[in-house]
Amino acid sequence: MKHKCVDIMDVKSFPEYDMLYSDLPWEDRMVKWFETQLRKDTGQEVKNNINGILTQVAKLADTNKPVFLEYSVKGTERVINIMEEHGHRHQQTIKGFYNKNKPLHIITFNNNVTIPNGLEGGTLIKKCINSISPKVVFDCFAGIGFTCKWVKQTGADYIGYELNQKRFEKLIKVYDRT
């Protein structure tokens, strides 16, 4: 199975992958926003917090495989600290931006790749993936398929997890189109 509709907090292990690339929820306010969307879209209720989510990702991610985590400028140090507490080796924090110059960081672990700062979202994602040349990229917060779209353009296989069934259905459409 390429994709799974699941709450990350219920996952016992990640699937086989060569590289983890994920755009995590940014801070507790984003977790609450996604929970509100989930409730509106599906009626499902969950109560997560950012520290629990980051700890779960750190525990489940393989410390011997490259990890690239997209995150807001605020909170980057928390991500690094939690990942390092679980044996991941911080390599670089790449400073990039989304369209309209909204800043983002991609925090890299467990690799020796250096990516230049200042690149735009999709270009930056593809540069990260191409620097590793994985066969399979796993995304534990797949959303509506933004990362999937860029992963597929690199030629790598994509596995995505998403909690919200409506967002998951959009992800499947993106995957099938690329």
Short mmCIF file of C-alpha atoms in Angstrom, two decimals:
data_model
loop_
_atom_site.label_atom_id
_atom_site.label_comp_id
_atom_site.label_asym_id
_atom_site.label_seq_id
_atom_site.Cartn_x
_atom_site.Cartn_y
_atom_site.Cartn_z
CA MET A 1 0.00 0.00 0.00
CA LYS A 2 1.39 3.40 -0.97
CA HIS A 3 -0.67 5.52 1.42
CA LYS A 4 -2.40 5.15 4.73
CA CYS A 5 -5.07 7.20 6.47
CA VAL A 6 -3.88 7.08 10.08
CA ASP A 7 -3.13 9.19 13.16
CA ILE A 8 0.65 9.31 13.60
CA MET A 9 0.13 8.81 17.34
CA ASP A 10 -1.36 5.35 16.65
CA VAL A 11 1.53 4.19 14.45
CA LYS A 12 3.85 1.54 15.89
CA SER A 13 6.45 1.63 13.09
CA PHE A 14 7.07 3.43 9.83
CA PRO A 15 7.05 1.56 6.50
CA GLU A 16 10.29 0.71 4.69
CA TYR A 17 11.77 3.88 3.19
CA ASP A 18 15.11 5.30 2.10
CA MET A 19 14.42 8.91 3.12
CA LEU A 20 11.88 10.61 5.36
CA TYR A 21 10.70 14.02 4.12
CA SER A 22 7.75 15.60 5.88
CA ASP A 23 6.12 18.98 6.44
CA LEU A 24 5.17 18.68 10.12
CA PRO A 25 2.46 20.75 11.80
CA TRP A 26 4.04 23.97 13.00
CA GLU A 27 3.47 24.55 16.69
CA ASP A 28 0.41 23.71 18.77
CA ARG A 29 -1.73 26.34 17.01
CA MET A 30 -1.33 24.41 13.74
CA VAL A 31 -2.09 21.11 15.47
CA LYS A 32 -5.33 22.66 16.78
CA TRP A 33 -6.16 24.03 13.29
CA PHE A 34 -5.71 20.57 11.73
CA GLU A 35 -7.80 18.99 14.51
CA THR A 36 -10.58 21.52 13.85
CA GLN A 37 -10.44 20.73 10.11
CA LEU A 38 -10.56 17.01 10.89
CA ARG A 39 -13.62 17.48 13.10
CA LYS A 40 -15.37 19.58 10.41
CA ASP A 41 -14.45 17.21 7.57
CA THR A 42 -15.02 13.86 9.25
CA GLY A 43 -16.54 14.33 12.71
CA GLN A 44 -13.46 12.59 14.12
CA GLU A 45 -11.93 13.98 17.33
CA VAL A 46 -8.25 13.75 18.24
CA LYS A 47 -6.21 15.58 20.85
CA ASN A 48 -2.52 15.81 20.01
CA ASN A 49 0.18 18.32 20.86
CA ILE A 50 3.31 19.32 19.03
CA ASN A 51 5.75 17.85 21.56
CA GLY A 52 3.98 14.48 21.41
CA ILE A 53 3.97 14.54 17.61
CA LEU A 54 7.65 15.49 17.38
CA THR A 55 8.59 12.81 19.91
CA GLN A 56 6.61 10.17 18.00
CA VAL A 57 8.34 11.08 14.72
CA ALA A 58 11.75 11.05 16.45
CA LYS A 59 11.10 7.62 17.99
CA LEU A 60 9.80 6.02 14.79
CA ALA A 61 12.23 7.53 12.27
CA ASP A 62 15.31 5.41 11.55
CA THR A 63 18.44 7.10 12.93
CA ASN A 64 20.47 5.56 10.09
CA LYS A 65 18.38 7.08 7.30
CA PRO A 66 18.17 10.68 6.07
CA VAL A 67 15.42 12.79 7.62
CA PHE A 68 14.28 16.15 6.23
CA LEU A 69 11.65 17.99 8.28
CA GLU A 70 9.98 21.13 7.00
CA TYR A 71 9.20 23.51 9.83
CA SER A 72 8.48 27.13 10.58
CA VAL A 73 11.26 29.49 11.54
CA LYS A 74 9.88 29.56 15.09
CA GLY A 75 10.39 26.28 16.94
CA THR A 76 13.29 24.91 14.91
CA GLU A 77 15.44 24.41 18.02
CA ARG A 78 12.70 22.33 19.68
CA VAL A 79 12.61 20.00 16.67
CA ILE A 80 16.39 19.64 16.72
CA ASN A 81 16.46 18.97 20.48
CA ILE A 82 13.73 16.30 20.37
CA MET A 83 15.26 14.56 17.35
CA GLU A 84 18.74 14.57 18.95
CA GLU A 85 17.31 13.20 22.22
CA HIS A 86 16.26 10.15 20.17
CA GLY A 87 19.62 9.59 18.48
CA HIS A 88 19.26 11.64 15.28
CA ARG A 89 22.25 13.69 14.14
CA HIS A 90 21.41 17.26 13.10
CA GLN A 91 23.23 18.19 9.92
CA GLN A 92 21.85 21.48 8.64
CA THR A 93 18.95 23.88 8.90
CA ILE A 94 18.21 25.06 5.37
CA LYS A 95 16.58 28.47 5.07
CA GLY A 96 14.17 28.71 2.17
CA PHE A 97 10.79 30.20 1.35
CA TYR A 98 7.38 29.33 0.00
CA ASN A 99 5.70 31.35 -2.71
CA LYS A 100 5.11 34.96 -1.66
CA ASN A 101 8.39 34.82 0.28
CA LYS A 102 6.93 33.13 3.38
CA PRO A 103 10.03 31.70 5.13
CA LEU A 104 10.50 28.04 5.95
CA HIS A 105 13.22 25.85 7.38
CA ILE A 106 14.11 22.33 6.36
CA ILE A 107 15.94 20.66 9.21
CA THR A 108 18.15 17.79 8.08
CA PHE A 109 19.34 14.80 10.10
CA ASN A 110 21.44 11.68 9.57
CA ASN A 111 23.15 12.69 6.33
CA ASN A 112 26.18 14.60 5.10
CA VAL A 113 24.47 16.60 2.37
CA THR A 114 24.73 20.39 2.26
CA ILE A 115 21.93 22.28 0.51
CA PRO A 116 22.20 26.01 -0.26
CA ASN A 117 19.92 28.49 1.49
CA GLY A 118 17.51 30.79 -0.32
CA LEU A 119 15.66 28.35 -2.57
CA GLU A 120 11.89 28.35 -3.18
CA GLY A 121 9.67 25.54 -1.81
CA GLY A 122 9.31 23.08 -4.69
CA THR A 123 12.84 23.65 -5.96
CA LEU A 124 14.16 23.19 -2.43
CA ILE A 125 12.21 19.96 -1.85
CA LYS A 126 13.47 18.47 -5.13
CA LYS A 127 17.05 19.54 -4.31
CA CYS A 128 16.83 17.76 -0.93
CA ILE A 129 15.46 14.59 -2.50
CA ASN A 130 17.88 14.59 -5.42
CA SER A 131 20.81 15.05 -3.00
CA ILE A 132 20.03 11.61 -1.52
CA SER A 133 18.56 9.88 -4.62
CA PRO A 134 16.22 7.63 -2.62
CA LYS A 135 14.08 4.92 -4.16
CA VAL A 136 11.30 5.47 -1.59
CA VAL A 137 10.43 8.70 0.24
CA PHE A 138 8.13 8.46 3.25
CA ASP A 139 6.01 11.42 4.37
CA CYS A 140 4.31 10.95 7.75
CA PHE A 141 2.20 14.16 7.33
CA ALA A 142 1.15 13.95 3.70
CA GLY A 143 -1.63 16.56 3.75
CA ILE A 144 -3.08 17.19 0.30
CA GLY A 145 -0.04 16.07 -1.63
CA PHE A 146 2.31 19.06 -2.03
CA THR A 147 5.36 17.00 -1.07
CA CYS A 148 4.04 14.02 -3.04
CA LYS A 149 3.94 16.12 -6.20
CA TRP A 150 7.62 17.09 -5.87
CA VAL A 151 8.77 13.63 -4.81
CA LYS A 152 7.13 12.06 -7.86
CA GLN A 153 8.88 14.60 -10.11
CA THR A 154 12.23 13.28 -8.88
CA GLY A 155 11.31 9.73 -9.92
CA ALA A 156 11.26 8.36 -6.37
CA ASP A 157 8.36 6.30 -5.04
CA TYR A 158 6.23 8.01 -2.40
CA ILE A 159 4.49 6.67 0.70
CA GLY A 160 2.28 9.09 2.61
CA TYR A 161 0.34 8.99 5.87
CA GLU A 162 -2.49 11.44 6.53
CA LEU A 163 -5.02 11.58 9.36
CA ASN A 164 -7.87 13.49 7.67
CA GLN A 165 -9.85 11.30 5.23
CA LYS A 166 -10.81 14.27 3.00
CA ARG A 167 -7.21 15.45 2.76
CA PHE A 168 -6.15 11.83 2.22
CA GLU A 169 -8.52 11.56 -0.78
CA LYS A 170 -6.91 14.69 -2.29
CA LEU A 171 -3.48 13.11 -1.72
CA ILE A 172 -4.52 9.98 -3.62
CA LYS A 173 -5.64 12.15 -6.56
CA VAL A 174 -2.30 13.99 -6.61
CA TYR A 175 -0.42 10.67 -6.46
CA ASP A 176 -2.46 9.19 -9.29
CA ARG A 177 -1.93 12.29 -11.50
CA THR A 178 1.85 12.36 -11.16
#
